[in-house]
XYZ file of N, CA and C in Angstrom:
687
model
N -17.825 -110.765 39.159
C -16.626 -110.905 38.324
C -15.669 -109.746 38.591
N -16.242 -108.495 38.644
C -15.417 -107.323 38.891
C -14.769 -107.391 40.257
N -15.547 -107.836 41.280
C -15.006 -107.945 42.629
C -13.868 -108.946 42.675
N -14.022 -110.083 41.963
C -12.982 -111.101 41.951
C -11.723 -110.579 41.291
N -11.898 -109.814 40.205
C -10.751 -109.261 39.493
C -10.003 -108.275 40.375
N -10.761 -107.372 41.066
C -10.130 -106.388 41.933
C -9.437 -107.049 43.108
N -10.042 -108.133 43.627
C -9.434 -108.859 44.737
C -8.116 -109.484 44.304
N -8.096 -110.029 43.083
C -6.862 -110.640 42.571
C -5.775 -109.593 42.388
N -6.153 -108.421 41.875
C -5.194 -107.342 41.699
C -4.635 -106.901 43.043
N -5.504 -106.845 44.073
C -5.052 -106.474 45.411
C -4.040 -107.474 45.935
N -4.316 -108.772 45.736
C -3.383 -109.811 46.156
C -2.057 -109.670 45.425
N -2.151 -109.378 44.137
C -0.943 -109.245 43.329
C -0.095 -108.078 43.819
N -0.741 -106.959 44.156
C -0.033 -105.805 44.681
C 0.632 -106.137 46.003
N -0.057 -106.932 46.831
C 0.500 -107.322 48.122
C 1.764 -108.144 47.949
N 1.791 -108.980 46.909
C 2.984 -109.794 46.650
C 4.178 -108.908 46.340
N 3.946 -107.821 45.587
C 5.029 -106.897 45.263
C 5.676 -106.362 46.534
N 4.837 -106.008 47.512
C 5.336 -105.388 48.729
C 5.931 -106.381 49.702
N 5.387 -107.618 49.713
C 5.756 -108.557 50.760
C 6.762 -109.617 50.345
N 7.004 -109.787 49.055
C 7.875 -110.878 48.613
C 9.293 -110.681 49.120
N 9.971 -111.768 49.516
C 11.334 -111.666 50.031
C 12.321 -111.295 48.942
N 13.465 -110.766 49.348
C 14.424 -110.243 48.383
C 15.071 -111.330 47.546
N 15.106 -112.593 48.016
C 15.788 -113.628 47.239
C 15.099 -113.879 45.919
N 13.821 -113.512 45.804
C 13.083 -113.747 44.567
C 13.696 -112.982 43.402
N 14.210 -111.790 43.670
C 14.796 -111.000 42.605
C 16.122 -111.586 42.151
N 16.886 -112.089 43.092
C 18.191 -112.644 42.750
C 18.058 -113.946 41.984
N 16.980 -114.702 42.237
C 16.827 -116.011 41.621
C 15.964 -116.021 40.395
N 15.645 -114.850 39.804
C 14.791 -114.817 38.635
C 13.347 -114.682 39.037
N 12.500 -115.655 38.680
C 11.077 -115.618 39.004
C 10.759 -116.611 40.112
N 9.782 -116.247 40.934
C 9.366 -117.090 42.048
C 7.868 -117.333 41.940
N 7.448 -118.581 42.189
C 6.039 -118.935 42.172
C 5.510 -119.127 43.580
N 4.224 -118.838 43.770
C 3.566 -118.987 45.063
C 2.280 -119.778 44.852
N 2.126 -120.873 45.580
C 0.929 -121.691 45.457
C 1.243 -123.092 44.975
N 0.199 -123.808 44.563
C 0.358 -125.165 44.037
C 0.508 -125.083 42.517
N 1.661 -125.496 42.033
C 1.991 -125.321 40.619
C 2.584 -126.608 40.062
N 2.054 -127.059 38.930
C 2.607 -128.216 38.223
C 3.532 -127.716 37.120
N 4.726 -128.305 37.032
C 5.731 -127.881 36.063
C 5.826 -128.914 34.945
N 5.679 -128.464 33.700
C 5.762 -129.349 32.545
C 6.916 -128.931 31.644
N 7.606 -129.931 31.086
C 8.604 -129.706 30.051
C 8.297 -130.652 28.906
N 8.152 -130.085 27.703
C 7.743 -130.876 26.537
C 6.437 -131.608 26.810
N 5.529 -130.929 27.522
C 4.206 -131.453 27.878
C 4.264 -132.680 28.777
N 5.371 -132.886 29.459
C 5.513 -133.983 30.420
C 5.651 -133.382 31.816
N 4.807 -133.845 32.752
C 4.869 -133.350 34.120
C 6.197 -133.757 34.750
N 6.957 -132.776 35.220
C 8.261 -133.064 35.825
C 8.297 -132.788 37.319
N 7.520 -131.808 37.778
C 7.568 -131.415 39.185
C 6.231 -130.830 39.612
N 5.901 -131.030 40.893
C 4.769 -130.343 41.506
C 5.297 -129.548 42.695
N 5.004 -128.241 42.706
C 5.512 -127.375 43.757
C 4.367 -126.869 44.623
N 4.655 -126.678 45.894
C 3.698 -126.125 46.844
C 4.382 -125.040 47.653
N 3.674 -123.949 47.876
C 4.257 -122.867 48.659
C 5.028 -121.906 47.790
N 6.219 -121.543 48.228
C 7.039 -120.542 47.554
C 8.293 -121.194 46.995
N 8.469 -121.093 45.669
C 9.599 -121.764 45.027
C 10.070 -120.980 43.804
N 11.366 -121.020 43.507
C 11.846 -120.460 42.242
C 11.259 -121.264 41.080
N 11.019 -120.613 39.957
C 10.521 -121.310 38.772
C 11.503 -121.092 37.628
N 11.634 -122.116 36.806
C 12.585 -122.069 35.696
C 11.984 -121.343 34.504
N 12.741 -120.423 33.927
C 12.284 -119.716 32.738
C 11.962 -120.697 31.623
N 10.812 -120.489 30.963
C 10.458 -121.284 29.801
C 9.683 -122.544 30.075
N 9.571 -122.968 31.344
C 8.779 -124.160 31.656
C 7.294 -123.811 31.613
N 6.456 -124.795 31.264
C 5.019 -124.579 31.289
C 4.539 -124.733 32.728
N 3.881 -123.708 33.251
C 3.434 -123.669 34.636
C 1.917 -123.756 34.664
N 1.381 -124.770 35.345
C -0.066 -124.974 35.426
C -0.499 -124.754 36.868
N -1.424 -123.843 37.072
C -1.873 -123.492 38.419
C -2.937 -124.467 38.904
N -2.670 -125.094 40.047
C -3.649 -125.955 40.709
C -4.292 -125.126 41.812
N -5.323 -124.360 41.441
C -5.836 -123.310 42.306
C -5.190 -121.997 41.890
N -5.593 -120.904 42.514
C -4.992 -119.618 42.176
C -3.525 -119.623 42.572
N -2.657 -119.102 41.699
C -1.232 -119.038 42.019
C -0.680 -117.682 41.605
N 0.481 -117.358 42.151
C 1.095 -116.059 41.906
C 2.551 -116.235 41.493
N 3.042 -115.258 40.743
C 4.430 -115.269 40.295
C 5.005 -113.865 40.416
N 6.281 -113.808 40.742
C 6.953 -112.513 40.849
C 8.315 -112.558 40.182
N 8.563 -111.552 39.355
C 9.879 -111.295 38.804
C 10.186 -109.842 39.143
N 11.373 -109.385 38.846
C 11.722 -108.018 39.216
C 10.804 -107.008 38.536
N 10.012 -106.289 39.317
C 9.128 -105.265 38.800
C 7.823 -105.766 38.234
N 7.590 -107.071 38.237
C 6.369 -107.645 37.657
C 5.798 -108.696 38.601
N 4.491 -108.616 38.869
C 3.805 -109.643 39.652
C 2.569 -110.107 38.897
N 2.281 -111.405 38.990
C 1.167 -112.019 38.270
C 0.298 -112.808 39.225
N -1.009 -112.809 38.979
C -1.945 -113.698 39.661
C -2.698 -114.464 38.585
N -2.548 -115.785 38.573
C -3.194 -116.631 37.563
C -4.302 -117.444 38.210
N -5.430 -117.538 37.538
C -6.557 -118.288 38.072
C -6.324 -119.789 37.961
N -7.117 -120.545 38.703
C -7.031 -122.006 38.705
C -7.093 -122.552 37.280
N -6.171 -123.436 36.952
C -6.153 -124.068 35.637
C -5.411 -123.297 34.570
N -4.957 -122.096 34.886
C -4.216 -121.310 33.895
C -2.891 -121.986 33.566
N -2.500 -121.887 32.295
C -1.250 -122.487 31.824
C -0.399 -121.384 31.219
N 0.762 -121.137 31.839
C 1.590 -120.025 31.395
C 3.063 -120.422 31.376
N 3.867 -119.584 30.752
C 5.326 -119.679 30.841
C 5.843 -118.259 30.967
N 6.905 -118.080 31.736
C 7.458 -116.749 31.941
C 8.974 -116.787 31.803
N 9.542 -115.621 31.515
C 10.999 -115.489 31.475
C 11.357 -114.034 31.700
N 12.326 -113.801 32.557
C 12.757 -112.445 32.840
C 14.145 -112.181 32.293
N 14.276 -111.119 31.503
C 15.561 -110.682 30.984
C 15.767 -109.230 31.391
N 16.995 -108.726 31.336
C 17.251 -107.359 31.790
C 16.381 -106.297 31.123
N 16.069 -106.467 29.830
C 15.344 -105.427 29.111
C 13.909 -105.799 28.783
N 13.508 -107.045 29.079
C 12.152 -107.464 28.721
C 11.690 -108.613 29.616
N 10.396 -108.577 29.976
C 9.772 -109.682 30.695
C 8.807 -110.352 29.729
N 8.899 -111.674 29.606
C 8.119 -112.405 28.609
C 7.060 -113.268 29.282
N 5.832 -113.132 28.815
C 4.696 -113.870 29.373
C 3.961 -114.594 28.257
N 3.933 -115.914 28.340
C 3.192 -116.756 27.397
C 1.990 -117.329 28.131
N 0.797 -117.082 27.619
C -0.424 -117.632 28.206
C -1.048 -118.579 27.199
N -1.020 -119.863 27.523
C -1.638 -120.855 26.648
C -3.132 -120.945 26.924
N -3.499 -120.775 28.191
C -4.897 -120.962 28.578
C -5.137 -120.268 29.913
N -6.322 -119.637 30.071
C -6.686 -119.088 31.366
C -6.654 -117.572 31.434
N -6.623 -117.070 32.680
C -6.678 -115.636 32.949
C -5.556 -115.261 33.909
N -4.815 -114.217 33.559
C -3.671 -113.783 34.367
C -3.759 -112.272 34.589
N -3.814 -111.856 35.854
C -3.745 -110.441 36.198
C -2.286 -110.052 36.385
N -1.916 -108.876 35.924
C -0.532 -108.428 36.071
C -0.472 -107.060 36.757
N 0.597 -106.860 37.511
C 0.919 -105.567 38.113
C 2.385 -105.280 37.800
N 2.653 -104.139 37.189
C 4.014 -103.763 36.810
C 4.384 -102.488 37.553
N 5.460 -102.527 38.314
C 5.887 -101.329 39.051
C 7.296 -100.892 38.679
N 7.736 -101.324 37.502
C 9.059 -100.940 37.012
C 8.970 -100.812 35.496
N 9.154 -99.608 34.991
C 9.030 -99.398 33.541
C 10.375 -99.353 32.838
N 11.402 -99.936 33.466
C 12.735 -99.937 32.862
C 12.883 -100.994 31.775
N 11.922 -101.907 31.661
C 11.972 -102.906 30.600
C 10.585 -103.116 30.017
N 10.544 -103.641 28.799
C 9.281 -103.919 28.135
C 8.671 -105.203 28.681
N 7.400 -105.415 28.359
C 6.755 -106.691 28.646
C 6.256 -107.255 27.322
N 6.531 -108.525 27.090
C 6.137 -109.178 25.841
C 5.062 -110.209 26.128
N 4.033 -110.245 25.286
C 2.920 -111.170 25.442
C 2.922 -112.166 24.288
N 2.955 -113.449 24.619
C 2.895 -114.527 23.628
C 1.520 -115.188 23.709
N 1.008 -115.661 22.580
C -0.325 -116.255 22.540
C -0.255 -117.721 22.118
N -1.342 -118.489 22.347
C -1.358 -119.901 21.936
C -1.156 -120.079 20.439
N -1.609 -119.100 19.635
C -1.497 -119.219 18.186
C -0.101 -118.913 17.669
N 0.750 -118.368 18.517
C 2.100 -118.081 18.082
C 2.388 -116.621 17.817
N 1.411 -115.720 18.002
C 1.700 -114.302 17.812
C 2.322 -113.726 19.073
N 2.971 -112.588 18.896
C 3.729 -111.991 19.993
C 3.740 -110.482 19.814
N 3.557 -109.745 20.884
C 3.686 -108.302 20.817
C 4.393 -107.796 22.059
N 5.197 -106.766 21.901
C 5.902 -106.169 23.030
C 5.298 -104.808 23.334
N 5.320 -104.416 24.608
C 4.695 -103.161 25.008
C 5.603 -102.366 25.933
N 5.598 -101.052 25.726
C 6.257 -100.125 26.641
C 5.274 -99.798 27.763
N 5.780 -99.703 28.984
C 4.947 -99.402 30.144
C 5.039 -97.916 30.451
N 3.865 -97.254 30.584
C 3.829 -95.827 30.892
C 3.003 -95.615 32.152
N 3.621 -95.061 33.185
C 2.926 -94.816 34.436
C 2.149 -93.501 34.378
N 1.105 -93.421 35.191
C 0.361 -92.181 35.375
C 1.030 -91.411 36.507
N 1.691 -90.328 36.171
C 2.496 -89.607 37.158
C 1.662 -89.031 38.297
N 0.374 -88.800 38.056
C -0.470 -88.195 39.086
C -0.992 -89.212 40.092
N -0.793 -90.490 39.821
C -1.244 -91.538 40.739
C -0.059 -92.429 41.089
N -0.349 -93.633 41.583
C 0.735 -94.541 41.948
C 1.452 -95.048 40.699
N 2.775 -95.244 40.780
C 3.556 -95.676 39.610
C 3.430 -97.169 39.341
N 2.266 -97.594 38.909
C 2.050 -98.989 38.538
C 1.183 -99.049 37.294
N 1.312 -100.142 36.574
C 0.398 -100.464 35.481
C -0.231 -101.804 35.813
N -1.564 -101.858 35.737
C -2.283 -103.080 36.075
C -3.158 -103.495 34.902
N -3.439 -104.793 34.829
C -4.314 -105.273 33.774
C -4.493 -106.772 33.821
N -4.961 -107.324 32.707
C -5.296 -108.739 32.641
C -5.004 -109.277 31.251
N -4.567 -110.523 31.198
C -4.435 -111.257 29.935
C -5.405 -112.426 29.994
N -6.303 -112.497 29.031
C -7.325 -113.542 29.012
C -7.266 -114.293 27.696
N -7.137 -115.610 27.790
C -7.201 -116.472 26.608
C -8.491 -117.269 26.695
N -9.424 -117.008 25.778
C -10.716 -117.665 25.798
C -10.672 -119.068 25.229
N -11.827 -119.734 25.268
C -11.918 -121.096 24.743
C -11.598 -121.155 23.251
N -11.841 -120.041 22.549
C -11.563 -120.000 21.111
C -10.108 -119.652 20.815
N -9.313 -119.451 21.873
C -7.910 -119.135 21.679
C -7.611 -117.663 21.490
N -8.657 -116.829 21.444
C -8.439 -115.389 21.270
C -7.790 -114.804 22.519
N -6.787 -113.975 22.330
C -6.072 -113.364 23.448
C -6.428 -111.889 23.559
N -6.911 -111.497 24.743
C -7.235 -110.107 25.023
C -6.313 -109.595 26.128
N -5.679 -108.458 25.891
C -4.828 -107.830 26.895
C -5.508 -106.541 27.329
N -5.936 -106.497 28.582
C -6.647 -105.343 29.122
C -5.728 -104.538 30.028
N -5.829 -103.226 29.935
C -5.130 -102.322 30.849
C -6.178 -101.687 31.753
N -6.039 -101.842 33.068
C -7.004 -101.262 34.008
C -6.461 -100.029 34.721
N -5.157 -99.878 34.737
C -4.534 -98.701 35.347
C -3.225 -98.421 34.638
N -2.970 -97.141 34.363
C -1.763 -96.781 33.631
C -1.983 -96.856 32.131
N -0.917 -97.079 31.396
C -0.982 -97.071 29.931
C 0.131 -97.949 29.377
N -0.160 -98.601 28.236
C 0.856 -99.396 27.558
C 0.844 -99.052 26.074
N 2.024 -99.021 25.480
C 2.153 -98.740 24.055
C 2.671 -99.997 23.376
N 1.835 -100.574 22.508
C 2.138 -101.847 21.859
C 2.725 -101.627 20.472
N 3.714 -102.448 20.125
C 4.266 -102.459 18.773
C 3.517 -103.511 17.967
N 2.846 -103.104 16.894
C 2.079 -104.026 16.064
C 2.470 -103.846 14.605
N 1.903 -104.684 13.750
C 2.190 -104.601 12.321
C 1.720 -103.278 11.729
N 0.698 -102.669 12.351
C 0.173 -101.394 11.864
C 0.885 -100.194 12.479
N 1.856 -100.448 13.338
C 2.549 -99.355 14.009
C 2.310 -99.395 15.511
N 2.659 -98.326 16.204
C 2.505 -98.259 17.650
C 1.048 -97.978 18.007
N 0.515 -98.731 18.972
C -0.868 -98.550 19.415
C -0.871 -98.335 20.925
N -1.467 -97.235 21.361
C -1.550 -96.917 22.778
C -2.852 -97.449 23.353
N -2.756 -98.162 24.467
C -3.936 -98.678 25.158
C -3.985 -98.020 26.532
N -5.005 -97.187 26.744
C -5.175 -96.495 28.015
C -5.939 -97.364 29.001
N -6.075 -96.861 30.233
C -6.799 -97.586 31.271
C -8.227 -97.883 30.828
N -8.702 -99.072 31.191
C -10.054 -99.544 30.881
C -10.268 -99.784 29.392
N -9.186 -100.062 28.683
C -9.264 -100.458 27.286
C -8.438 -101.726 27.092
N -8.577 -102.326 25.918
C -7.874 -103.582 25.668
C -7.417 -103.658 24.225
N -6.501 -104.577 23.981
C -6.051 -104.882 22.635
C -6.292 -106.371 22.404
N -6.804 -106.706 21.234
C -7.082 -108.096 20.883
C -6.054 -108.533 19.856
N -5.284 -109.555 20.197
C -4.237 -110.009 19.286
C -4.831 -110.861 18.180
N -4.353 -110.649 16.969
C -4.830 -111.415 15.823
C -4.466 -112.879 15.981
N -5.302 -113.732 15.393
C -5.076 -115.169 15.470
C -4.579 -115.700 14.138
N -3.669 -116.652 14.209
C -3.196 -117.330 13.009
C -4.128 -118.489 12.685
N -4.221 -118.905 11.428
C -5.108 -120.014 11.058
C -4.539 -121.353 11.492
N -4.795 -121.735 12.769
C -4.272 -122.986 13.292
C -5.409 -123.825 13.836
N -5.071 -125.029 14.246
C -6.029 -125.941 14.855
C -6.704 -125.281 16.046
N -7.975 -125.603 16.320
C -8.722 -124.992 17.408
C -8.058 -125.200 18.761
N -7.288 -126.259 18.907
C -6.621 -126.525 20.177
C -5.424 -125.595 20.388
N -5.039 -124.893 19.314
C -3.893 -124.013 19.440
C -2.588 -124.781 19.333
N -1.509 -124.058 19.420
C -0.188 -124.662 19.324
C 0.350 -124.972 20.706
N 0.939 -126.152 20.858
C 1.578 -126.485 22.119
C 3.004 -125.986 22.110
N 3.633 -125.980 23.271
C 5.024 -125.540 23.341
C 5.903 -126.372 22.430
N 5.630 -127.681 22.384
C 6.466 -128.549 21.563
C 6.274 -128.262 20.082
N 5.066 -127.842 19.674
C 4.826 -127.521 18.270
C 5.525 -126.225 17.876
N 5.623 -125.306 18.810
C 6.246 -124.032 18.513
C 7.746 -124.149 18.321
N 8.319 -125.237 18.805
C 9.756 -125.444 18.630
C 10.091 -125.507 17.151
N 9.238 -126.187 16.394
C 9.501 -126.356 14.968
C 9.121 -125.118 14.171
N 7.933 -124.531 14.505
C 7.436 -123.440 13.691
C 7.859 -122.065 14.146
N 8.224 -121.917 15.396
C 8.574 -120.605 15.911
C 7.346 -119.747 16.121
N 7.554 -118.551 16.634
C 6.486 -117.593 16.847
C 6.631 -116.458 15.863
N 5.545 -115.752 15.637
C 5.585 -114.595 14.763
C 5.377 -113.357 15.616
N 6.257 -112.403 15.479
C 6.175 -111.193 16.288
C 5.306 -110.166 15.577
N 4.366 -109.542 16.286
C 3.450 -108.595 15.661
C 4.031 -107.186 15.705
N 5.224 -107.043 15.169
C 5.851 -105.740 15.048
C 6.128 -105.472 13.572
N 6.606 -104.279 13.271
C 6.908 -103.941 11.889
C 7.968 -104.885 11.320
N 8.922 -105.268 12.141
C 9.901 -106.279 11.743
C 9.399 -107.625 12.224
N 9.123 -108.526 11.291
C 8.541 -109.813 11.639
C 9.646 -110.795 11.986
N 9.474 -111.501 13.096
C 10.530 -112.359 13.607
C 9.976 -113.673 14.097
N 10.710 -114.754 13.897
C 10.328 -116.049 14.456
C 11.059 -116.244 15.770
N 10.341 -116.691 16.803
C 10.937 -116.908 18.115
C 10.471 -118.246 18.645
N 11.362 -118.999 19.210
C 11.055 -120.304 19.786
C 10.533 -120.115 21.199
N 9.303 -120.555 21.487
C 8.709 -120.377 22.804
C 9.470 -121.147 23.870
N 10.189 -122.195 23.486
C 10.962 -122.955 24.461
C 12.356 -122.372 24.668
N 12.650 -121.285 23.960
C 13.945 -120.638 24.143
C 13.719 -119.136 24.195
N 13.184 -118.668 25.324
C 12.873 -117.259 25.476
C 14.109 -116.380 25.341
N 15.285 -116.944 25.570
C 16.495 -116.146 25.595
C 17.191 -116.074 24.245
N 16.486 -116.494 23.176
C 17.051 -116.442 21.830
C 17.311 -114.990 21.444
N 18.566 -114.623 21.268
C 18.916 -113.233 20.983
C 18.909 -112.922 19.492
N 19.014 -113.961 18.633
C 19.100 -113.726 17.201
C 18.056 -114.563 16.474
N 16.767 -114.181 16.567
C 15.717 -114.950 15.914
C 15.788 -114.844 14.399
N 15.175 -115.811 13.752
C 15.195 -115.895 12.294
C 14.192 -114.927 11.686
N 14.575 -114.235 10.617
C 13.670 -113.326 9.934
C 12.658 -114.109 9.089
N 11.423 -113.625 9.037
C 10.385 -114.223 8.210
C 9.974 -113.238 7.129
N 9.252 -113.748 6.143
C 8.757 -112.883 5.079
C 7.741 -111.900 5.641
N 7.716 -110.697 5.088
C 6.835 -109.655 5.614
C 5.367 -110.012 5.485
N 4.998 -110.822 4.490
C 3.586 -111.128 4.299
C 3.045 -112.096 5.339
N 3.883 -112.564 6.268
C 3.393 -113.441 7.331
C 2.969 -112.649 8.559
N 3.057 -111.321 8.464
C 2.760 -110.482 9.618
C 1.293 -110.573 10.014
N 0.988 -110.981 11.261
C -0.385 -110.898 11.749
C -0.643 -109.488 12.233
N -1.853 -109.195 12.653
C -2.170 -107.852 13.124
C -2.732 -107.908 14.523
N -2.702 -106.777 15.195
C -3.303 -106.654 16.512
C -4.146 -105.395 16.490
N -5.388 -105.487 16.918
C -6.274 -104.335 16.848
C -6.834 -104.004 18.211
N -6.799 -102.708 18.612
C -7.358 -102.341 19.903
C -8.868 -102.284 19.822
N -9.538 -102.553 20.927
C -10.992 -102.435 20.967
C -11.404 -102.014 22.351
N -12.586 -101.443 22.467
C -13.087 -100.981 23.757
C -13.977 -102.015 24.403
């Protein structure tokens, strides 16, 4: 398992170095066999290297990779994700599966969305004595629990309890909302919105990552995120 994880991280790092420059100009680019869904309806199947639309559900048919400016991802076979890149934040929604990430630009935050609808944003902190990258993994288990692991570098997460620092070889487990075991689909989140696990609680539509003015929710709806070793 460890060898497979390290191999995936190596591949992800290689994508950072080798990806063509047009990928940055066009937003995010996918590599591999990827099925594209909108409103849970299959709309396109891509093979090879292609731009991907922000907010679409991306299902990997085999291992696939994604690159946005300063961020590269490797998702395992069957993983279901959505991504969106904005100038100040990169947004990653993982409905199912395992995604390794490599971040080599700390000029913007990275936000993690979960199947249950919780969301947390993190500041990226590089280790100045080593290479300027942050590496880790996002894993959504069969029970819907989301674990965000940091394997290199450091990330500072905004949660309901305040700022939480996660160092290398540690993880944070995002709290789950009381929902159906199957979790929330993208179409369900349109109506209910997402809950942000920060001191200021906010509803965000997963199908509209670019929503600049989300609706405020009552403070008692705040979920929590707790770090664990």
